[in-house]
PDB file of C-alpha atoms and ligand atoms in Angstrom:
ATOM      1  CA  MET F   1      -0.250   0.014  -0.120  1.00 97.00           C
ATOM      2  CA  LEU F   2       0.793   3.701  -0.750  1.00 98.00           C
ATOM      3  CA  HIS F   3       1.012   6.317   1.404  1.00 98.00           C
ATOM      4  CA  ILE F   4       1.808   9.866  -0.055  1.00 98.00           C
ATOM      5  CA  TYR F   5       2.246  12.302   2.136  1.00 98.00           C
ATOM      6  CA  LYS F   6       3.726  16.395   1.634  1.00 98.00           C
ATOM      7  CA  ASP F   7       7.229  16.120   3.095  1.00 98.00           C
ATOM      8  CA  ALA F   8       9.642  14.402   4.678  1.00 98.00           C
ATOM      9  CA  ASN F   9       8.446  16.055   8.018  1.00 98.00           C
ATOM     10  CA  GLU F  10       4.696  14.404   7.352  1.00 98.00           C
ATOM     11  CA  VAL F  11       5.980  11.338   6.521  1.00 98.00           C
ATOM     12  CA  SER F  12       7.997  10.933   9.629  1.00 98.00           C
ATOM     13  CA  HIS F  13       5.329  11.837  11.657  1.00 98.00           C
ATOM     14  CA  GLN F  14       2.570   9.404   9.770  1.00 98.00           C
ATOM     15  CA  LEU F  15       4.974   6.638   9.901  1.00 98.00           C
ATOM     16  CA  ALA F  16       5.920   7.228  13.759  1.00 99.00           C
ATOM     17  CA  GLU F  17       2.122   7.233  14.152  1.00 98.00           C
ATOM     18  CA  TRP F  18       1.611   4.141  12.084  1.00 98.00           C
ATOM     19  CA  ILE F  19       4.532   1.932  13.517  1.00 99.00           C
ATOM     20  CA  THR F  20       3.389   2.704  17.243  1.00 99.00           C
ATOM     21  CA  SER F  21       0.263   1.468  16.227  1.00 98.00           C
ATOM     22  CA  LEU F  22       1.408  -1.895  14.455  1.00 98.00           C
ATOM     23  CA  ILE F  23       3.439  -2.103  17.749  1.00 99.00           C
ATOM     24  CA  GLU F  24       0.417  -1.532  20.238  1.00 98.00           C
ATOM     25  CA  ARG F  25      -2.123  -4.088  17.975  1.00 98.00           C
ATOM     26  CA  THR F  26       0.603  -6.513  17.683  1.00 98.00           C
ATOM     27  CA  LEU F  27       1.081  -6.796  21.410  1.00 98.00           C
ATOM     28  CA  GLN F  28      -2.111  -7.046  22.551  1.00 98.00           C
ATOM     29  CA  ASN F  29      -1.864 -10.696  20.855  1.00 98.00           C
ATOM     30  CA  GLN F  30       1.578 -11.788  21.480  1.00 98.00           C
ATOM     31  CA  ASP F  31       4.347 -10.988  24.178  1.00 97.00           C
ATOM     32  CA  GLY F  32       7.203  -9.865  21.842  1.00 98.00           C
ATOM     33  CA  PHE F  33       7.865  -7.474  18.784  1.00 98.00           C
ATOM     34  CA  THR F  34      10.422  -7.981  16.385  1.00 98.00           C
ATOM     35  CA  TRP F  35      11.619  -5.101  14.382  1.00 99.00           C
ATOM     36  CA  VAL F  36      14.363  -4.500  11.811  1.00 99.00           C
ATOM     37  CA  LEU F  37      15.797  -0.909  11.713  1.00 99.00           C
ATOM     38  CA  THR F  38      17.020   0.795   9.036  1.00 98.00           C
ATOM     39  CA  GLY F  39      20.276   3.045   8.839  1.00 98.00           C
ATOM     40  CA  GLY F  40      21.253   5.807   6.146  1.00 97.00           C
ATOM     41  CA  ASN F  41      19.972   9.438   6.500  1.00 97.00           C
ATOM     42  CA  SER F  42      16.330   8.813   6.039  1.00 98.00           C
ATOM     43  CA  PRO F  43      15.100   7.405   9.298  1.00 98.00           C
ATOM     44  CA  LYS F  44      16.548   9.895  11.726  1.00 98.00           C
ATOM     45  CA  GLN F  45      13.722  12.159  12.228  1.00 98.00           C
ATOM     46  CA  LEU F  46      11.595   8.909  12.700  1.00 99.00           C
ATOM     47  CA  TYR F  47      13.702   7.809  15.367  1.00 99.00           C
ATOM     48  CA  GLU F  48      13.865  10.928  17.453  1.00 98.00           C
ATOM     49  CA  LEU F  49      10.200  10.991  17.197  1.00 98.00           C
ATOM     50  CA  LEU F  50       9.718   7.693  18.640  1.00 98.00           C
ATOM     51  CA  SER F  51      12.207   8.527  21.669  1.00 98.00           C
ATOM     52  CA  THR F  52       9.508  11.489  22.446  1.00 98.00           C
ATOM     53  CA  SER F  53       6.171  11.909  23.498  1.00 98.00           C
ATOM     54  CA  PRO F  54       3.577  10.678  22.680  1.00 98.00           C
ATOM     55  CA  TYR F  55       5.512   7.584  21.315  1.00 98.00           C
ATOM     56  CA  ARG F  56       7.841   7.279  23.683  1.00 98.00           C
ATOM     57  CA  GLU F  57       4.803   6.681  26.371  1.00 98.00           C
ATOM     58  CA  ARG F  58       2.789   4.363  24.180  1.00 98.00           C
ATOM     59  CA  ILE F  59       5.401   1.967  23.110  1.00 98.00           C
ATOM     60  CA  GLN F  60       6.322  -1.311  25.451  1.00 98.00           C
ATOM     61  CA  TRP F  61      10.005  -0.974  24.829  1.00 98.00           C
ATOM     62  CA  GLU F  62      10.988  -3.952  27.117  1.00 98.00           C
ATOM     63  CA  LYS F  63       8.896  -6.217  24.511  1.00 98.00           C
ATOM     64  CA  LEU F  64      10.785  -4.988  21.718  1.00 98.00           C
ATOM     65  CA  HIS F  65      13.562  -7.011  19.935  1.00 98.00           C
ATOM     66  CA  PHE F  66      15.638  -4.658  17.587  1.00 99.00           C
ATOM     67  CA  PHE F  67      17.811  -5.963  14.739  1.00 99.00           C
ATOM     68  CA  TRP F  68      19.267  -4.200  11.553  1.00 99.00           C
ATOM     69  CA  GLY F  69      18.578  -4.788   7.798  1.00 99.00           C
ATOM     70  CA  ASP F  70      22.267  -3.892   7.184  1.00 99.00           C
ATOM     71  CA  GLU F  71      25.133  -2.695   8.072  1.00 99.00           C
ATOM     72  CA  ARG F  72      28.380  -1.288   6.454  1.00 98.00           C
ATOM     73  CA  ALA F  73      31.164  -3.368   7.809  1.00 98.00           C
ATOM     74  CA  VAL F  74      32.956  -0.463   9.539  1.00 98.00           C
ATOM     75  CA  PRO F  75      33.704  -0.272  13.277  1.00 98.00           C
ATOM     76  CA  PHE F  76      30.687   0.919  15.755  1.00 98.00           C
ATOM     77  CA  GLU F  77      32.470   4.503  16.285  1.00 98.00           C
ATOM     78  CA  ASP F  78      32.542   5.075  12.627  1.00 98.00           C
ATOM     79  CA  SER F  79      30.550   7.589  11.568  1.00 98.00           C
ATOM     80  CA  ARG F  80      28.852   5.485   8.925  1.00 98.00           C
ATOM     81  CA  ASN F  81      27.743   2.824  11.133  1.00 98.00           C
ATOM     82  CA  ASN F  82      24.043   2.014  10.768  1.00 98.00           C
ATOM     83  CA  ALA F  83      23.837   0.972  14.247  1.00 98.00           C
ATOM     84  CA  ARG F  84      25.585   3.963  15.827  1.00 98.00           C
ATOM     85  CA  MET F  85      23.391   6.124  13.920  1.00 98.00           C
ATOM     86  CA  THR F  86      20.344   4.386  15.727  1.00 98.00           C
ATOM     87  CA  PHE F  87      21.872   4.502  18.562  1.00 98.00           C
ATOM     88  CA  GLU F  88      22.121   8.241  18.883  1.00 98.00           C
ATOM     89  CA  ALA F  89      18.715   8.904  17.494  1.00 98.00           C
ATOM     90  CA  LEU F  90      16.711   6.413  19.431  1.00 98.00           C
ATOM     91  CA  LEU F  91      18.134   3.804  21.403  1.00 98.00           C
ATOM     92  CA  ASN F  92      20.266   5.460  23.759  1.00 98.00           C
ATOM     93  CA  LYS F  93      16.951   7.279  24.546  1.00 98.00           C
ATOM     94  CA  VAL F  94      14.444   5.063  25.546  1.00 98.00           C
ATOM     95  CA  PRO F  95      14.410   1.928  27.549  1.00 98.00           C
ATOM     96  CA  VAL F  96      16.072  -1.232  26.306  1.00 98.00           C
ATOM     97  CA  LYS F  97      18.399  -3.445  27.659  1.00 98.00           C
ATOM     98  CA  LYS F  98      21.348  -4.933  25.378  1.00 98.00           C
ATOM     99  CA  GLU F  99      19.727  -8.190  25.472  1.00 98.00           C
ATOM    100  CA  GLN F 100      17.029  -6.971  23.129  1.00 98.00           C
ATOM    101  CA  VAL F 101      19.312  -5.146  20.565  1.00 98.00           C
ATOM    102  CA  HIS F 102      21.195  -7.401  18.143  1.00 98.00           C
ATOM    103  CA  ILE F 103      23.724  -5.180  16.057  1.00 98.00           C
ATOM    104  CA  MET F 104      25.741  -6.909  13.201  1.00 98.00           C
ATOM    105  CA  GLN F 105      29.286  -7.273  14.727  1.00 98.00           C
ATOM    106  CA  THR F 106      31.541  -5.164  12.432  1.00 98.00           C
ATOM    107  CA  ASP F 107      34.395  -6.027  14.779  1.00 98.00           C
ATOM    108  CA  LEU F 108      34.355  -9.763  13.127  1.00 98.00           C
ATOM    109  CA  ALA F 109      35.450 -10.317   9.316  1.00 98.00           C
ATOM    110  CA  ALA F 110      32.032  -9.455   7.182  1.00 98.00           C
ATOM    111  CA  ASP F 111      31.649 -13.005   6.409  1.00 98.00           C
ATOM    112  CA  ALA F 112      31.764 -14.170   9.844  1.00 98.00           C
ATOM    113  CA  ALA F 113      29.284 -11.176  11.270  1.00 98.00           C
ATOM    114  CA  ALA F 114      26.990 -12.756   8.505  1.00 98.00           C
ATOM    115  CA  PHE F 115      27.462 -15.883   9.936  1.00 98.00           C
ATOM    116  CA  ALA F 116      27.139 -14.938  13.360  1.00 98.00           C
ATOM    117  CA  TYR F 117      23.789 -12.523  12.248  1.00 99.00           C
ATOM    118  CA  GLU F 118      22.237 -15.948  10.572  1.00 98.00           C
ATOM    119  CA  LYS F 119      22.619 -17.779  13.803  1.00 98.00           C
ATOM    120  CA  ILE F 120      20.861 -15.287  15.783  1.00 98.00           C
ATOM    121  CA  LEU F 121      17.739 -15.145  13.529  1.00 98.00           C
ATOM    122  CA  HIS F 122      17.474 -18.901  13.602  1.00 98.00           C
ATOM    123  CA  THR F 123      17.082 -18.768  16.958  1.00 98.00           C
ATOM    124  CA  TYR F 124      14.151 -16.245  17.109  1.00 98.00           C
ATOM    125  CA  PHE F 125      12.303 -17.938  13.748  1.00 98.00           C
ATOM    126  CA  PRO F 126      13.275 -21.373  14.197  1.00 98.00           C
ATOM    127  CA  SER F 127      10.446 -22.770  11.831  1.00 96.00           C
ATOM    128  CA  GLY F 128      11.627 -20.687   9.134  1.00 94.00           C
ATOM    129  CA  ASN F 129       8.151 -20.022   7.934  1.00 96.00           C
ATOM    130  CA  GLN F 130       7.841 -16.488   8.916  1.00 97.00           C
ATOM    131  CA  THR F 131       9.908 -13.662  10.590  1.00 98.00           C
ATOM    132  CA  PHE F 132       9.807 -10.225  11.704  1.00 98.00           C
ATOM    133  CA  ASP F 133       6.933  -8.568  13.061  1.00 98.00           C
ATOM    134  CA  LEU F 134       8.394  -5.299  11.362  1.00 99.00           C
ATOM    135  CA  VAL F 135      10.792  -4.872   8.641  1.00 99.00           C
ATOM    136  CA  LEU F 136      11.823  -0.734   8.141  1.00 99.00           C
ATOM    137  CA  ASN F 137      13.706  -0.341   4.857  1.00 98.00           C
ATOM    138  CA  GLY F 138      14.990   2.765   3.283  1.00 98.00           C
ATOM    139  CA  MET F 139      15.748   2.950  -0.594  1.00 98.00           C
ATOM    140  CA  GLY F 140      18.462   4.893  -2.324  1.00 98.00           C
ATOM    141  CA  ASP F 141      18.287   6.766  -5.407  1.00 98.00           C
ATOM    142  CA  ASP F 142      19.852   3.720  -7.441  1.00 98.00           C
ATOM    143  CA  ALA F 143      16.677   1.611  -5.822  1.00 98.00           C
ATOM    144  CA  HIS F 144      18.977  -0.359  -3.525  1.00 98.00           C
ATOM    145  CA  THR F 145      17.555  -1.295   0.001  1.00 99.00           C
ATOM    146  CA  LEU F 146      19.242  -2.644   2.776  1.00 98.00           C
ATOM    147  CA  SER F 147      22.477  -3.016   1.052  1.00 98.00           C
ATOM    148  CA  LEU F 148      20.953  -5.184  -2.047  1.00 98.00           C
ATOM    149  CA  PHE F 149      22.769  -2.444  -4.524  1.00 98.00           C
ATOM    150  CA  PRO F 150      22.285  -3.290  -8.517  1.00 98.00           C
ATOM    151  CA  GLY F 151      24.591  -5.452  -9.538  1.00 97.00           C
ATOM    152  CA  SER F 152      25.675  -6.779  -6.182  1.00 97.00           C
ATOM    153  CA  PRO F 153      25.837 -10.843  -5.323  1.00 97.00           C
ATOM    154  CA  ALA F 154      23.674 -10.163  -2.530  1.00 98.00           C
ATOM    155  CA  ILE F 155      20.125  -9.653  -4.920  1.00 98.00           C
ATOM    156  CA  LYS F 156      20.666 -12.884  -6.033  1.00 98.00           C
ATOM    157  CA  GLU F 157      21.154 -14.512  -2.945  1.00 98.00           C
ATOM    158  CA  GLN F 158      18.386 -17.082  -2.248  1.00 97.00           C
ATOM    159  CA  GLU F 159      19.061 -19.383   0.793  1.00 97.00           C
ATOM    160  CA  ALA F 160      21.296 -17.650   3.089  1.00 98.00           C
ATOM    161  CA  TRP F 161      19.327 -15.266   5.350  1.00 98.00           C
ATOM    162  CA  VAL F 162      22.111 -12.772   6.017  1.00 98.00           C
ATOM    163  CA  THR F 163      25.413 -12.045   3.469  1.00 98.00           C
ATOM    164  CA  SER F 164      28.259 -10.010   2.947  1.00 98.00           C
ATOM    165  CA  PHE F 165      30.132  -8.539  -0.218  1.00 98.00           C
ATOM    166  CA  TRP F 166      32.844  -6.277  -1.070  1.00 98.00           C
ATOM    167  CA  LEU F 167      30.641  -2.668  -2.189  1.00 98.00           C
ATOM    168  CA  GLU F 168      33.413  -1.611  -4.850  1.00 97.00           C
ATOM    169  CA  ALA F 169      31.931   1.914  -5.003  1.00 97.00           C
ATOM    170  CA  GLN F 170      32.383   2.502  -1.392  1.00 97.00           C
ATOM    171  CA  ASP F 171      35.473   0.837  -0.909  1.00 97.00           C
ATOM    172  CA  MET F 172      33.901  -1.165   2.122  1.00 98.00           C
ATOM    173  CA  TYR F 173      32.330  -4.703   2.989  1.00 98.00           C
ATOM    174  CA  ARG F 174      28.670  -4.972   3.405  1.00 98.00           C
ATOM    175  CA  ILE F 175      26.881  -7.172   5.672  1.00 99.00           C
ATOM    176  CA  THR F 176      22.879  -7.752   4.952  1.00 99.00           C
ATOM    177  CA  LEU F 177      19.778  -9.183   5.188  1.00 98.00           C
ATOM    178  CA  THR F 178      18.613 -11.174   1.923  1.00 98.00           C
ATOM    179  CA  ALA F 179      14.969 -10.716   0.147  1.00 98.00           C
ATOM    180  CA  PRO F 180      14.150 -14.446   1.551  1.00 98.00           C
ATOM    181  CA  VAL F 181      14.477 -13.496   5.097  1.00 98.00           C
ATOM    182  CA  VAL F 182      12.546  -9.985   4.131  1.00 98.00           C
ATOM    183  CA  ASN F 183       9.753 -11.649   2.623  1.00 98.00           C
ATOM    184  CA  LEU F 184       8.881 -13.751   5.504  1.00 98.00           C
ATOM    185  CA  ALA F 185       8.299 -10.674   7.692  1.00 98.00           C
ATOM    186  CA  LYS F 186       4.607  -9.748   8.704  1.00 98.00           C
ATOM    187  CA  SER F 187       5.063  -6.233   7.785  1.00 98.00           C
ATOM    188  CA  VAL F 188       7.534  -4.406   5.737  1.00 98.00           C
ATOM    189  CA  VAL F 189       7.339  -0.646   5.239  1.00 99.00           C
ATOM    190  CA  PHE F 190       9.763   1.309   2.963  1.00 98.00           C
ATOM    191  CA  LEU F 191      10.423   5.130   4.114  1.00 98.00           C
ATOM    192  CA  THR F 192      11.148   6.880   1.321  1.00 98.00           C
ATOM    193  CA  PHE F 193      11.255  10.633   0.277  1.00 98.00           C
ATOM    194  CA  GLY F 194      13.380  13.482  -1.772  1.00 98.00           C
ATOM    195  CA  ALA F 195      12.852  14.110  -5.425  1.00 98.00           C
ATOM    196  CA  ASN F 196      16.039  12.634  -5.864  1.00 98.00           C
ATOM    197  CA  LYS F 197      14.376   9.169  -5.434  1.00 98.00           C
ATOM    198  CA  ALA F 198      11.496   9.978  -7.694  1.00 98.00           C
ATOM    199  CA  ASN F 199      12.951   7.938 -10.907  1.00 98.00           C
ATOM    200  CA  ALA F 200      13.623   5.040  -8.751  1.00 98.00           C
ATOM    201  CA  LEU F 201      10.474   4.846  -6.937  1.00 98.00           C
ATOM    202  CA  GLN F 202       8.804   5.120 -10.559  1.00 98.00           C
ATOM    203  CA  HIS F 203      10.599   2.255 -11.948  1.00 98.00           C
ATOM    204  CA  VAL F 204      10.593  -0.317  -8.773  1.00 98.00           C
ATOM    205  CA  LEU F 205       6.785   0.407  -8.293  1.00 98.00           C
ATOM    206  CA  GLU F 206       5.766   0.723 -11.908  1.00 98.00           C
ATOM    207  CA  GLY F 207       8.582  -0.331 -14.119  1.00 98.00           C
ATOM    208  CA  PRO F 208       8.893  -3.916 -15.571  1.00 98.00           C
ATOM    209  CA  GLU F 209      10.738  -6.313 -13.208  1.00 98.00           C
ATOM    210  CA  ASN F 210      14.150  -5.867 -13.214  1.00 98.00           C
ATOM    211  CA  ILE F 211      15.777  -6.954 -10.213  1.00 98.00           C
ATOM    212  CA  GLU F 212      19.549  -6.260 -11.280  1.00 98.00           C
ATOM    213  CA  LEU F 213      18.782  -2.940 -11.537  1.00 98.00           C
ATOM    214  CA  TYR F 214      15.941  -1.713  -9.304  1.00 98.00           C
ATOM    215  CA  PRO F 215      16.633  -4.054  -6.363  1.00 98.00           C
ATOM    216  CA  SER F 216      13.988  -2.985  -4.081  1.00 98.00           C
ATOM    217  CA  GLN F 217      11.756  -4.664  -6.449  1.00 98.00           C
ATOM    218  CA  LEU F 218      13.362  -7.853  -4.897  1.00 98.00           C
ATOM    219  CA  ILE F 219      10.841  -7.017  -1.660  1.00 98.00           C
ATOM    220  CA  GLN F 220       7.451  -8.771  -1.935  1.00 98.00           C
ATOM    221  CA  PRO F 221       6.436 -10.043   1.375  1.00 98.00           C
ATOM    222  CA  GLN F 222       5.194 -13.978   0.497  1.00 98.00           C
ATOM    223  CA  SER F 223       2.180 -13.153   2.934  1.00 96.00           C
ATOM    224  CA  GLY F 224       2.822 -10.083   5.140  1.00 97.00           C
ATOM    225  CA  GLU F 225       2.049  -6.554   4.106  1.00 98.00           C
ATOM    226  CA  LEU F 226       4.050  -4.166   1.830  1.00 98.00           C
ATOM    227  CA  HIS F 227       3.601  -0.480   2.661  1.00 98.00           C
ATOM    228  CA  TRP F 228       5.480   2.724   1.355  1.00 98.00           C
ATOM    229  CA  PHE F 229       5.419   5.931   3.188  1.00 98.00           C
ATOM    230  CA  VAL F 230       6.647   8.384   0.676  1.00 98.00           C
ATOM    231  CA  ASP F 231       6.545  12.187   0.281  1.00 98.00           C
ATOM    232  CA  GLU F 232       4.752  14.111  -2.781  1.00 98.00           C
ATOM    233  CA  ALA F 233       8.537  14.658  -4.407  1.00 98.00           C
ATOM    234  CA  ALA F 234       9.533  11.140  -4.636  1.00 98.00           C
ATOM    235  CA  ALA F 235       6.072  10.153  -5.786  1.00 98.00           C
ATOM    236  CA  GLY F 236       6.297  12.766  -8.803  1.00 98.00           C
ATOM    237  CA  GLY F 237       7.295  10.063 -11.414  1.00 97.00           C
ATOM    238  CA  LEU F 238       4.626   7.913 -10.301  1.00 97.00           C
ATOM    239  CA  LYS F 239       1.711   7.681 -12.847  1.00 95.00           C
ATOM    240  CA  ASP F 240      -0.867   6.191 -10.366  1.00 85.00           C
ATOM    241  CA  LYS F 241      -0.469   8.774  -7.530  1.00 85.00           C
ATOM    242  CA  THR F 242      -3.886   7.321  -5.569  1.00 77.00           C
ATOM    243  CA  SER F 243      -2.768   5.876  -1.991  1.00 68.00           C
ATOM    244  CA  GLY F 244      -3.625   2.287  -1.820  1.00 63.00           C
ATOM    245  CA  ASN F 245      -2.714  -0.903  -3.123  1.00 49.00           C
ATOM    246  CA  GLN F 246       0.173  -0.799  -5.335  1.00 50.00           C
ATOM    247  CA  SER F 247       1.939  -3.953  -7.113  1.00 44.00           C
TER     248      SER F 247
HETATM  249  O1  LIG J 301      23.579   2.584   2.586  1.00 86.61           O
HETATM  250  C1  LIG J 301      22.709   2.853   2.910  1.00 86.61           C
HETATM  251  O2  LIG J 301      21.227   3.376   2.311  1.00 86.61           O
HETATM  252  C2  LIG J 301      19.707   2.793   2.491  1.00 86.61           C
HETATM  253  C3  LIG J 301      19.094   3.867   1.899  1.00 86.61           C
HETATM  254  O3  LIG J 301      19.681   5.044   2.870  1.00 86.61           O
HETATM  255  P1  LIG J 301      18.475   6.776   2.344  1.00 86.61           P
HETATM  256  O4  LIG J 301      19.445   7.510   3.645  1.00 86.61           O
HETATM  257  O5  LIG J 301      18.927   6.780   1.483  1.00 86.61           O
HETATM  258  O6  LIG J 301      17.380   6.129   3.258  1.00 86.61           O
HETATM  259  C4  LIG J 301      19.520   2.592   3.846  1.00 86.61           C
HETATM  260  O7  LIG J 301      18.644   1.927   4.066  1.00 86.61           O
HETATM  261  C5  LIG J 301      20.714   1.523   4.489  1.00 86.61           C
HETATM  262  O8  LIG J 301      20.539   0.906   5.663  1.00 86.61           O
HETATM  263  C6  LIG J 301      22.185   2.124   4.349  1.00 86.61           C
HETATM  264  O9  LIG J 301      22.851   1.140   4.527  1.00 86.61           O
END
């Protein structure tokens, strides 16, 4: 489902409400909530909002379990590290214990970190039939999501839930969840705003399938929900701007 709002600020506020309501509804029927966080720049305002009233008080933080969709294989202290950004914007400001938070261990070699992370995921989801309650994704202006970059080996992974690879363009290893594990989630939501994303969004939502060029097309939950929270600028290239179901 496509949700279009005026600007980045409104997208972030609306998504903060949507996520908080999802957590409240879910915890009425189960005892925990597993949430994959995204990195990059787009979610910073969202994270900061969630750490403040009314969301801070509404969310039962002690029942949440946090994961990341991807990581730059740089030390936690490095400003490019996704987990570091998330701690600064959210996790340092809310009452969560370290046992609830599962960062990708960038102090290990990337392939070892991926292997270790996959083991953690299988302890949470032993059946392998359904995974996270929520996956929050961003999308780059090149239509990448997570660290599933155009032309990268990670977009071809059909078995492993976590993989790693050398990203030549950024001179670093990346560690990422793969499409198979994300597509087993109950809800996946993309947070995408800015005119620089319009071309990619139009191709991803309305263009022919081409996952090599537009990896975000890989994210098609098998039984879960797929939502896009976007602003008018990012939606500028869409032929169909009606909020509602998109393929
Ligand atoms: O490199 C990354 O980019 C994507 C998109 O970031 P954004 O700032 O354009 O939203 C992000 O979702 C991912 O976690 C990150 O590693």
